């Protein structure tokens, strides 16, 4: 994300899911140049790990050259909590469905910005990709 | 057994016998006996660390707890042999003391999924979002609440009171036969308490049993129990009627531990 | 921009002359370490901007300047002259002038802690040193660390025996007084054995605004259950070059609080590596860089969770004024099996002028799933709402800016528990912030 002009605003939301032996890496550049007076950027990078053989990595590059610009970056890593799964199971969902629901919830922020058909496709693809990776 | 009131316990919906439970190698429940019939409201009180929440969680099937000995029968079935979701679909509901947050999933979506899992089990058709909304509205009205929380992600950013109210709303929609409330009153102010109590009272019915775990007697001013048990050091040391709760409020818990057990 | 290889050859020549001339009277294992160091430096050469770890910092000014090895100072300063760089006079103290140990300014108290110059300790108890030296600060990809290893001869050696609690902070002062263009390679080794407790203040300063180069390496070993509060103050001459590596290694259930404050030098690069090698360790990494004019400071931190149930919190704030540039790269690595890791990192940068420039790279490399890892980074000016709030209470605009800037730095200084040090640093920050 390169911001050259005044009062430009950008938001980056990245959600990474790793399962099995997958290694997921976010590598992003946010550059607020000298002319980007009053520019703003907010970046959020969240990773979810399913299983203990995968990895999640975040490598942001932040370059700010204007003193009126504001840049905020946050990243966090989580796994699907045992308590979360139990809560959903106590309400009648199977383990697999519980995981599926939590994972979809995790990706919601990204999916909800997609056009309907794409979102449906993405959700389906997510389900297929994660099939058999939990347990 | 000292301290137990002799009661008619035939046709119990839930019967617990000699239940011993350990977590992380420590034995918390050291032999609990309990029998609850449909239509009854039982309260379990006790000092902190007595094992009240452990009992609630074990009945719901929390994987962190190990049953060392004893049994629990629900509706004639071996409850401890069932997976958590199987117990839920059989009609067991736990209102959590600390409900978790689930990002990105709305209460409405979650509750509909849970209800559909139940309906599927019973051979009933699943509800689409529109039909579900109707069911939801009707249940919400029945307990005098509102559906403001429905479109928010599950418990995300909810205050303590909102989380507890959300648990009761779920109870209302899922219509369990055995409802276990784990310290539903902790952290609530008097108004929130009354709201929760009102909802629970609306849901009392001859087909449904409640097991209310509470530390303070206060909630029982609004939800009158049929039976009160006191759990201390992992065992039920006394069972009585609603007046037992008042006695505990006045005297605290120490007098029971002093070995003075009066039937 | 390629760095002239002539500069590498110059340094090699300097090493050979030094090694042949008396510096060879050391045990064979040390000679091997030195040889390894210079070989590695020749292999790697000076870093260039095409390498990931150095892409924001050019070392050309260092490589292109001719530095000579320092000679013992002709005049040792008086105690009053070094007092501004000390935090009181109680406790053990090692002072080095132009890289040479100054016994007249140093104190070694009886009482169990071994505090000695590295050269002296090599003569008297080489076993401990041999056991630890160079075991933690690896030279694999690090040319400056390799160069320091090539010239390892003098520096501070601190050994706190098991269960001993040292009451007063142990001070290590590296003072440059010469006006010649020298390079000094201080090598420090701090070993704190199991369940012991000590606090250490390592300061780099100068008596005048000369051009020189400090190339320092410090290794800190924290035993099981021990607690170490380590403070490093860099207040070199504003024309000097400061390159440093600090490497720590923690045992089970230990606590290490690392505090880094950088005010000086024209060009500074500090590689901080902390390894949580045993379960249940706690690490706090608390840093501040305050830059102005044309200063350039580059901090590279790596926190390695190599064991389970460890906790690390990193807070690094940068205040950038003039046309200074602050670079921060903070990596957190969580190894497979390092479950129940709790790691938090924040890098906040305050840009005070139109030409100030901040680069921030918070990095997470995670191979275990039952962990809590977060990082956050911000770059921006003073909060206009806070400014307005102060002004609405009658504080003038300039004063309000100074107050808020001071507060931004004070957040880091507030974690320093050694009171006289906190007071000293506080004064420096106030002075810097007060300058128009």
CSV table of N, CA, C and O in Angstrom, one decimal, chain C residues 277-363:
chain,number,residue,atom,x,y,z
C,277,UNK,N,15.4,-20.1,26.8
C,277,UNK,CA,15.8,-21.5,26.5
C,277,UNK,C,15.2,-22.5,27.4
C,277,UNK,O,15.1,-23.7,27.1
C,278,UNK,N,14.7,-22.1,28.6
C,278,UNK,CA,14.0,-23.0,29.5
C,278,UNK,C,12.6,-22.6,29.8
C,278,UNK,O,12.3,-21.4,29.7
C,279,UNK,N,11.8,-23.5,30.2
C,279,UNK,CA,10.3,-23.2,30.4
C,279,UNK,C,10.1,-22.2,31.5
C,279,UNK,O,10.9,-22.1,32.4
C,280,UNK,N,9.0,-21.5,31.4
C,280,UNK,CA,8.6,-20.6,32.5
C,280,UNK,C,9.4,-19.4,32.6
C,280,UNK,O,9.5,-18.7,33.7
C,281,UNK,N,10.2,-19.0,31.6
C,281,UNK,CA,11.0,-17.8,31.7
C,281,UNK,C,10.1,-16.5,31.4
C,281,UNK,O,9.1,-16.6,30.7
C,282,UNK,N,10.6,-15.4,31.9
C,282,UNK,CA,9.9,-14.1,31.7
C,282,UNK,C,10.9,-13.1,31.1
C,282,UNK,O,12.0,-13.0,31.7
C,283,UNK,N,10.6,-12.4,30.1
C,283,UNK,CA,11.5,-11.4,29.5
C,283,UNK,C,10.7,-10.1,29.3
C,283,UNK,O,9.6,-10.1,28.7
C,284,UNK,N,11.4,-9.1,29.7
C,284,UNK,CA,10.8,-7.7,29.3
C,284,UNK,C,11.9,-7.0,28.5
C,284,UNK,O,13.1,-7.0,29.0
C,285,UNK,N,11.6,-6.5,27.4
C,285,UNK,CA,12.5,-5.8,26.6
C,285,UNK,C,11.9,-4.4,26.4
C,285,UNK,O,10.9,-4.2,25.8
C,286,UNK,N,12.6,-3.5,27.0
C,286,UNK,CA,12.0,-2.1,27.1
C,286,UNK,C,13.0,-1.2,26.5
C,286,UNK,O,14.1,-1.0,27.0
C,287,UNK,N,12.7,-0.5,25.4
C,287,UNK,CA,13.6,0.3,24.7
C,287,UNK,C,13.1,1.7,24.3
C,287,UNK,O,11.9,1.9,24.0
C,288,UNK,N,14.1,2.6,24.2
C,288,UNK,CA,13.7,4.0,23.8
C,288,UNK,C,14.9,4.5,22.9
C,288,UNK,O,16.0,4.3,23.2
C,289,UNK,N,14.5,5.1,21.8
C,289,UNK,CA,15.5,5.8,21.0
C,289,UNK,C,15.0,7.2,20.7
C,289,UNK,O,13.9,7.4,20.3
C,290,UNK,N,15.9,8.1,21.0
C,290,UNK,CA,15.5,9.6,20.9
C,290,UNK,C,16.5,10.2,20.0
C,290,UNK,O,17.6,10.4,20.3
C,291,UNK,N,16.0,10.5,18.8
C,291,UNK,CA,16.9,11.0,17.7
C,291,UNK,C,16.6,12.4,17.2
C,291,UNK,O,15.4,12.8,17.2
C,292,UNK,N,17.6,13.1,16.8
C,292,UNK,CA,17.4,14.4,16.3
C,292,UNK,C,18.4,14.7,15.2
C,292,UNK,O,19.3,13.8,14.9
C,293,UNK,N,18.4,15.9,14.6
C,293,UNK,CA,19.4,16.2,13.6
C,293,UNK,C,19.5,15.2,12.5
C,293,UNK,O,18.4,14.8,12.0
C,294,UNK,N,20.6,14.7,12.2
C,294,UNK,CA,20.8,13.7,11.2
C,294,UNK,C,21.0,12.3,11.7
C,294,UNK,O,21.5,11.5,11.0
C,295,UNK,N,20.7,12.1,12.9
C,295,UNK,CA,21.0,10.8,13.5
C,295,UNK,C,20.2,9.6,12.8
C,295,UNK,O,19.1,9.8,12.4
C,296,UNK,N,20.9,8.5,12.8
C,296,UNK,CA,20.2,7.3,12.3
C,296,UNK,C,20.4,6.2,13.2
C,296,UNK,O,21.6,5.9,13.6
C,297,UNK,N,19.4,5.6,13.7
C,297,UNK,CA,19.5,4.4,14.6
C,297,UNK,C,18.7,3.3,14.2
C,297,UNK,O,17.5,3.4,13.7
C,298,UNK,N,19.3,2.1,14.2
C,298,UNK,CA,18.6,0.9,13.7
C,298,UNK,C,18.6,-0.2,14.8
C,298,UNK,O,19.7,-0.6,15.2
C,299,UNK,N,17.5,-0.5,15.3
C,299,UNK,CA,17.4,-1.6,16.3
C,299,UNK,C,16.8,-2.8,15.7
C,299,UNK,O,15.7,-2.8,15.1
C,300,UNK,N,17.5,-3.9,15.9
C,300,UNK,CA,17.0,-5.2,15.4
C,300,UNK,C,16.9,-6.2,16.6
C,300,UNK,O,17.9,-6.5,17.2
C,301,UNK,N,15.6,-6.5,16.9
C,301,UNK,CA,15.5,-7.4,18.1
C,301,UNK,C,14.9,-8.7,17.6
C,301,UNK,O,14.1,-8.8,16.7
C,302,UNK,N,15.4,-9.8,18.3
C,302,UNK,CA,14.9,-11.1,18.0
C,302,UNK,C,14.6,-11.8,19.4
C,302,UNK,O,15.5,-11.9,20.2
C,303,UNK,N,13.4,-12.1,19.6
C,303,UNK,CA,13.0,-12.9,20.8
C,303,UNK,C,12.7,-14.3,20.4
C,303,UNK,O,11.8,-14.5,19.6
C,304,UNK,N,13.4,-15.2,21.0
C,304,UNK,CA,13.3,-16.6,20.5
C,304,UNK,C,12.7,-17.4,21.7
C,304,UNK,O,13.3,-17.7,22.7
C,305,UNK,N,11.4,-17.8,21.5
C,305,UNK,CA,10.7,-18.7,22.4
C,305,UNK,C,11.1,-20.1,22.1
C,305,UNK,O,10.5,-20.8,21.2
C,306,UNK,N,12.2,-20.6,22.7
C,306,UNK,CA,12.6,-22.0,22.4
C,306,UNK,C,12.1,-23.0,23.4
C,306,UNK,O,12.4,-24.2,23.3
C,307,UNK,N,11.3,-22.5,24.4
C,307,UNK,CA,10.8,-23.4,25.4
C,307,UNK,C,9.3,-23.0,25.7
C,307,UNK,O,8.9,-21.9,25.3
C,308,UNK,N,8.6,-23.9,26.3
C,308,UNK,CA,7.2,-23.6,26.6
C,308,UNK,C,7.0,-22.8,27.8
C,308,UNK,O,7.8,-22.6,28.6
C,309,UNK,N,5.7,-22.3,27.9
C,309,UNK,CA,5.3,-21.5,29.1
C,309,UNK,C,6.2,-20.3,29.4
C,309,UNK,O,6.3,-19.9,30.5
C,310,UNK,N,6.7,-19.7,28.3
C,310,UNK,CA,7.5,-18.4,28.6
C,310,UNK,C,6.7,-17.2,28.2
C,310,UNK,O,5.8,-17.3,27.3
C,311,UNK,N,7.1,-16.1,28.8
C,311,UNK,CA,6.3,-14.9,28.6
C,311,UNK,C,7.3,-13.8,28.1
C,311,UNK,O,8.3,-13.6,28.8
C,312,UNK,N,7.0,-13.1,27.1
C,312,UNK,CA,7.9,-11.9,26.7
C,312,UNK,C,7.0,-10.7,26.4
C,312,UNK,O,6.0,-10.8,25.7
C,313,UNK,N,7.5,-9.6,26.9
C,313,UNK,CA,6.8,-8.3,26.6
C,313,UNK,C,7.8,-7.4,26.1
C,313,UNK,O,8.8,-7.1,26.7
C,314,UNK,N,7.6,-6.8,24.9
C,314,UNK,CA,8.6,-5.9,24.3
C,314,UNK,C,7.9,-4.6,24.0
C,314,UNK,O,6.9,-4.5,23.4
C,315,UNK,N,8.5,-3.5,24.6
C,315,UNK,CA,8.0,-2.2,24.3
C,315,UNK,C,9.2,-1.3,23.8
C,315,UNK,O,10.1,-1.1,24.5
C,316,UNK,N,9.0,-0.9,22.6
C,316,UNK,CA,10.1,-0.1,22.0
C,316,UNK,C,9.5,1.2,21.5
C,316,UNK,O,8.6,1.2,20.6
C,317,UNK,N,9.9,2.3,22.0
C,317,UNK,CA,9.4,3.6,21.5
C,317,UNK,C,10.5,4.4,20.9
C,317,UNK,O,11.6,4.5,21.4
C,318,UNK,N,10.1,5.1,19.8
C,318,UNK,CA,11.1,6.0,19.1
C,318,UNK,C,10.6,7.4,19.0
C,318,UNK,O,9.4,7.6,18.7
C,319,UNK,N,11.4,8.4,19.4
C,319,UNK,CA,11.0,9.8,19.2
C,319,UNK,C,12.0,10.4,18.2
C,319,UNK,O,13.2,10.4,18.4
C,320,UNK,N,11.4,10.8,17.0
C,320,UNK,CA,12.3,11.2,15.9
C,320,UNK,C,12.0,12.7,15.6
C,320,UNK,O,10.9,13.1,15.2
C,321,UNK,N,13.1,13.5,15.6
C,321,UNK,CA,13.0,14.9,15.3
C,321,UNK,C,14.0,15.2,14.2
C,321,UNK,O,14.8,14.3,13.8
C,322,UNK,N,14.1,16.5,13.8
C,322,UNK,CA,15.0,16.9,12.8
C,322,UNK,C,14.8,16.1,11.5
C,322,UNK,O,13.7,15.9,11.1
C,323,UNK,N,15.9,15.6,10.9
C,323,UNK,CA,15.7,14.7,9.8
C,323,UNK,C,16.4,13.4,10.1
C,323,UNK,O,17.1,12.8,9.3
C,324,UNK,N,16.0,12.9,11.3
C,324,UNK,CA,16.6,11.7,11.8
C,324,UNK,C,15.8,10.5,11.2
C,324,UNK,O,14.7,10.7,10.7
C,325,UNK,N,16.4,9.3,11.4
C,325,UNK,CA,15.7,8.1,10.9
C,325,UNK,C,15.8,7.0,11.9
C,325,UNK,O,16.9,6.7,12.3
C,326,UNK,N,14.7,6.5,12.3
C,326,UNK,CA,14.7,5.4,13.3
C,326,UNK,C,14.1,4.1,12.6
C,326,UNK,O,13.1,4.2,12.0
C,327,UNK,N,14.9,3.1,12.7
C,327,UNK,CA,14.5,1.8,12.1
C,327,UNK,C,14.3,0.8,13.2
C,327,UNK,O,15.2,0.7,14.1
C,328,UNK,N,13.2,0.1,13.1
C,328,UNK,CA,13.0,-0.9,14.1
C,328,UNK,C,12.5,-2.2,13.4
C,328,UNK,O,11.6,-2.2,12.6
C,329,UNK,N,13.2,-3.3,13.7
C,329,UNK,CA,12.8,-4.6,13.2
C,329,UNK,C,12.7,-5.5,14.4
C,329,UNK,O,13.7,-5.7,15.1
C,330,UNK,N,11.6,-6.0,14.7
C,330,UNK,CA,11.4,-6.8,15.9
C,330,UNK,C,10.8,-8.2,15.6
C,330,UNK,O,9.7,-8.2,15.2
C,331,UNK,N,11.6,-9.2,15.7
C,331,UNK,CA,11.1,-10.5,15.3
C,331,UNK,C,10.8,-11.4,16.6
C,331,UNK,O,11.6,-11.4,17.5
C,332,UNK,N,9.7,-12.0,16.6
C,332,UNK,CA,9.4,-13.0,17.7
C,332,UNK,C,9.3,-14.3,17.0
C,332,UNK,O,8.5,-14.5,16.0
C,333,UNK,N,10.1,-15.3,17.5
C,333,UNK,CA,10.0,-16.6,16.9
C,333,UNK,C,9.5,-17.6,18.0
C,333,UNK,O,10.0,-17.5,19.1
C,334,UNK,N,8.5,-18.3,17.6
C,334,UNK,CA,8.0,-19.3,18.6
C,334,UNK,C,8.2,-20.7,18.0
C,334,UNK,O,7.6,-21.0,16.9
C,335,UNK,N,9.1,-21.4,18.6
C,335,UNK,CA,9.6,-22.7,18.0
C,335,UNK,C,8.5,-23.8,18.1
C,335,UNK,O,7.6,-23.7,19.0
C,336,UNK,N,8.5,-24.8,17.3
C,336,UNK,CA,7.6,-25.9,17.5
C,336,UNK,C,7.7,-26.4,18.9
C,336,UNK,O,8.8,-26.6,19.4
C,337,UNK,N,6.6,-26.7,19.6
C,337,UNK,CA,6.6,-27.2,20.9
C,337,UNK,C,6.6,-26.1,22.0
C,337,UNK,O,6.4,-26.4,23.2
C,338,UNK,N,6.8,-24.9,21.6
C,338,UNK,CA,6.9,-23.8,22.6
C,338,UNK,C,5.5,-23.4,23.0
C,338,UNK,O,5.1,-22.2,22.8
C,339,UNK,N,4.7,-24.3,23.5
C,339,UNK,CA,3.3,-24.1,23.7
C,339,UNK,C,3.1,-23.2,25.0
C,339,UNK,O,4.0,-23.1,25.8
C,340,UNK,N,1.9,-22.6,25.0
C,340,UNK,CA,1.6,-21.6,26.1
C,340,UNK,C,2.5,-20.4,26.1
C,340,UNK,O,2.8,-19.9,27.2
C,341,UNK,N,3.1,-20.1,25.0
C,341,UNK,CA,3.9,-18.9,24.9
C,341,UNK,C,2.9,-17.7,25.0
C,341,UNK,O,1.8,-17.7,24.4
C,342,UNK,N,3.4,-16.7,25.7
C,342,UNK,CA,2.6,-15.4,25.8
C,342,UNK,C,3.5,-14.3,25.4
C,342,UNK,O,4.4,-14.0,26.1
C,343,UNK,N,3.3,-13.8,24.2
C,343,UNK,CA,4.3,-12.8,23.7
C,343,UNK,C,3.6,-11.5,23.2
C,343,UNK,O,2.6,-11.6,22.4
C,344,UNK,N,4.1,-10.4,23.6
C,344,UNK,CA,3.4,-9.2,23.2
C,344,UNK,C,4.5,-8.2,22.8
C,344,UNK,O,5.5,-8.1,23.5
C,345,UNK,N,4.4,-7.5,21.7
C,345,UNK,CA,5.4,-6.6,21.3
C,345,UNK,C,4.7,-5.3,20.7
C,345,UNK,O,3.8,-5.3,20.0
C,346,UNK,N,5.2,-4.1,21.2
C,346,UNK,CA,4.7,-2.9,20.6
C,346,UNK,C,5.9,-2.0,20.2
C,346,UNK,O,6.9,-1.9,20.9
C,347,UNK,N,5.8,-1.3,19.1
C,347,UNK,CA,6.8,-0.3,18.6
C,347,UNK,C,6.0,0.9,18.3
C,347,UNK,O,5.2,0.9,17.3
C,348,UNK,N,6.1,2.0,19.1
C,348,UNK,CA,5.4,3.2,18.8
C,348,UNK,C,6.4,4.3,18.5
C,348,UNK,O,7.4,4.5,19.2
C,349,UNK,N,6.2,5.0,17.4
C,349,UNK,CA,7.1,6.0,16.9
C,349,UNK,C,6.4,7.4,16.8
C,349,UNK,O,5.3,7.5,16.3
C,350,UNK,N,7.1,8.4,17.4
C,350,UNK,CA,6.6,9.7,17.4
C,350,UNK,C,7.4,10.5,16.4
C,350,UNK,O,8.6,10.6,16.6
C,351,UNK,N,6.8,11.1,15.4
C,351,UNK,CA,7.5,11.9,14.4
C,351,UNK,C,7.2,13.4,14.8
C,351,UNK,O,6.1,13.8,14.7
C,352,UNK,N,8.3,14.1,15.1
C,352,UNK,CA,8.1,15.4,15.6
C,352,UNK,C,8.4,16.5,14.5
C,352,UNK,O,8.0,17.6,14.6
C,353,UNK,N,9.0,16.1,13.4
C,353,UNK,CA,9.3,17.1,12.4
C,353,UNK,C,8.9,16.5,11.0
C,353,UNK,O,8.8,15.3,10.8
C,354,UNK,N,8.8,17.4,10.0
C,354,UNK,CA,8.4,17.0,8.7
C,354,UNK,C,9.4,16.1,8.0
C,354,UNK,O,9.1,15.3,7.1
C,355,UNK,N,10.7,16.2,8.4
C,355,UNK,CA,11.7,15.4,7.7
C,355,UNK,C,12.1,14.1,8.5
C,355,UNK,O,13.0,13.4,8.0
C,356,UNK,N,11.5,13.9,9.6
C,356,UNK,CA,11.8,12.6,10.3
C,356,UNK,C,11.2,11.5,9.6
C,356,UNK,O,10.2,11.6,8.9
C,357,UNK,N,11.9,10.3,9.8
C,357,UNK,CA,11.5,9.1,9.0
C,357,UNK,C,11.5,7.9,9.8
C,357,UNK,O,12.5,7.6,10.5
C,358,UNK,N,10.4,7.1,9.9
C,358,UNK,CA,10.4,5.9,10.7
C,358,UNK,C,10.2,4.7,9.8
C,358,UNK,O,9.3,4.7,8.9
C,359,UNK,N,10.9,3.6,10.1
C,359,UNK,CA,10.7,2.3,9.5
C,359,UNK,C,10.4,1.3,10.6
C,359,UNK,O,11.1,1.3,11.5
C,360,UNK,N,9.3,0.6,10.5
C,360,UNK,CA,9.0,-0.3,11.5
C,360,UNK,C,8.6,-1.7,10.9
C,360,UNK,O,7.8,-1.8,10.0
C,361,UNK,N,9.2,-2.7,11.4
C,361,UNK,CA,9.0,-4.1,10.9
C,361,UNK,C,8.7,-5.0,12.1
C,361,UNK,O,9.7,-5.7,12.5
C,362,UNK,N,7.5,-5.1,12.6
C,362,UNK,CA,7.3,-6.1,13.7
C,362,UNK,C,7.1,-7.4,13.0
C,362,UNK,O,6.3,-7.5,12.0
C,363,UNK,N,7.7,-8.5,13.4
C,363,UNK,CA,7.6,-9.7,12.7
C,363,UNK,C,7.3,-10.9,13.6
C,363,UNK,O,7.7,-10.9,14.7
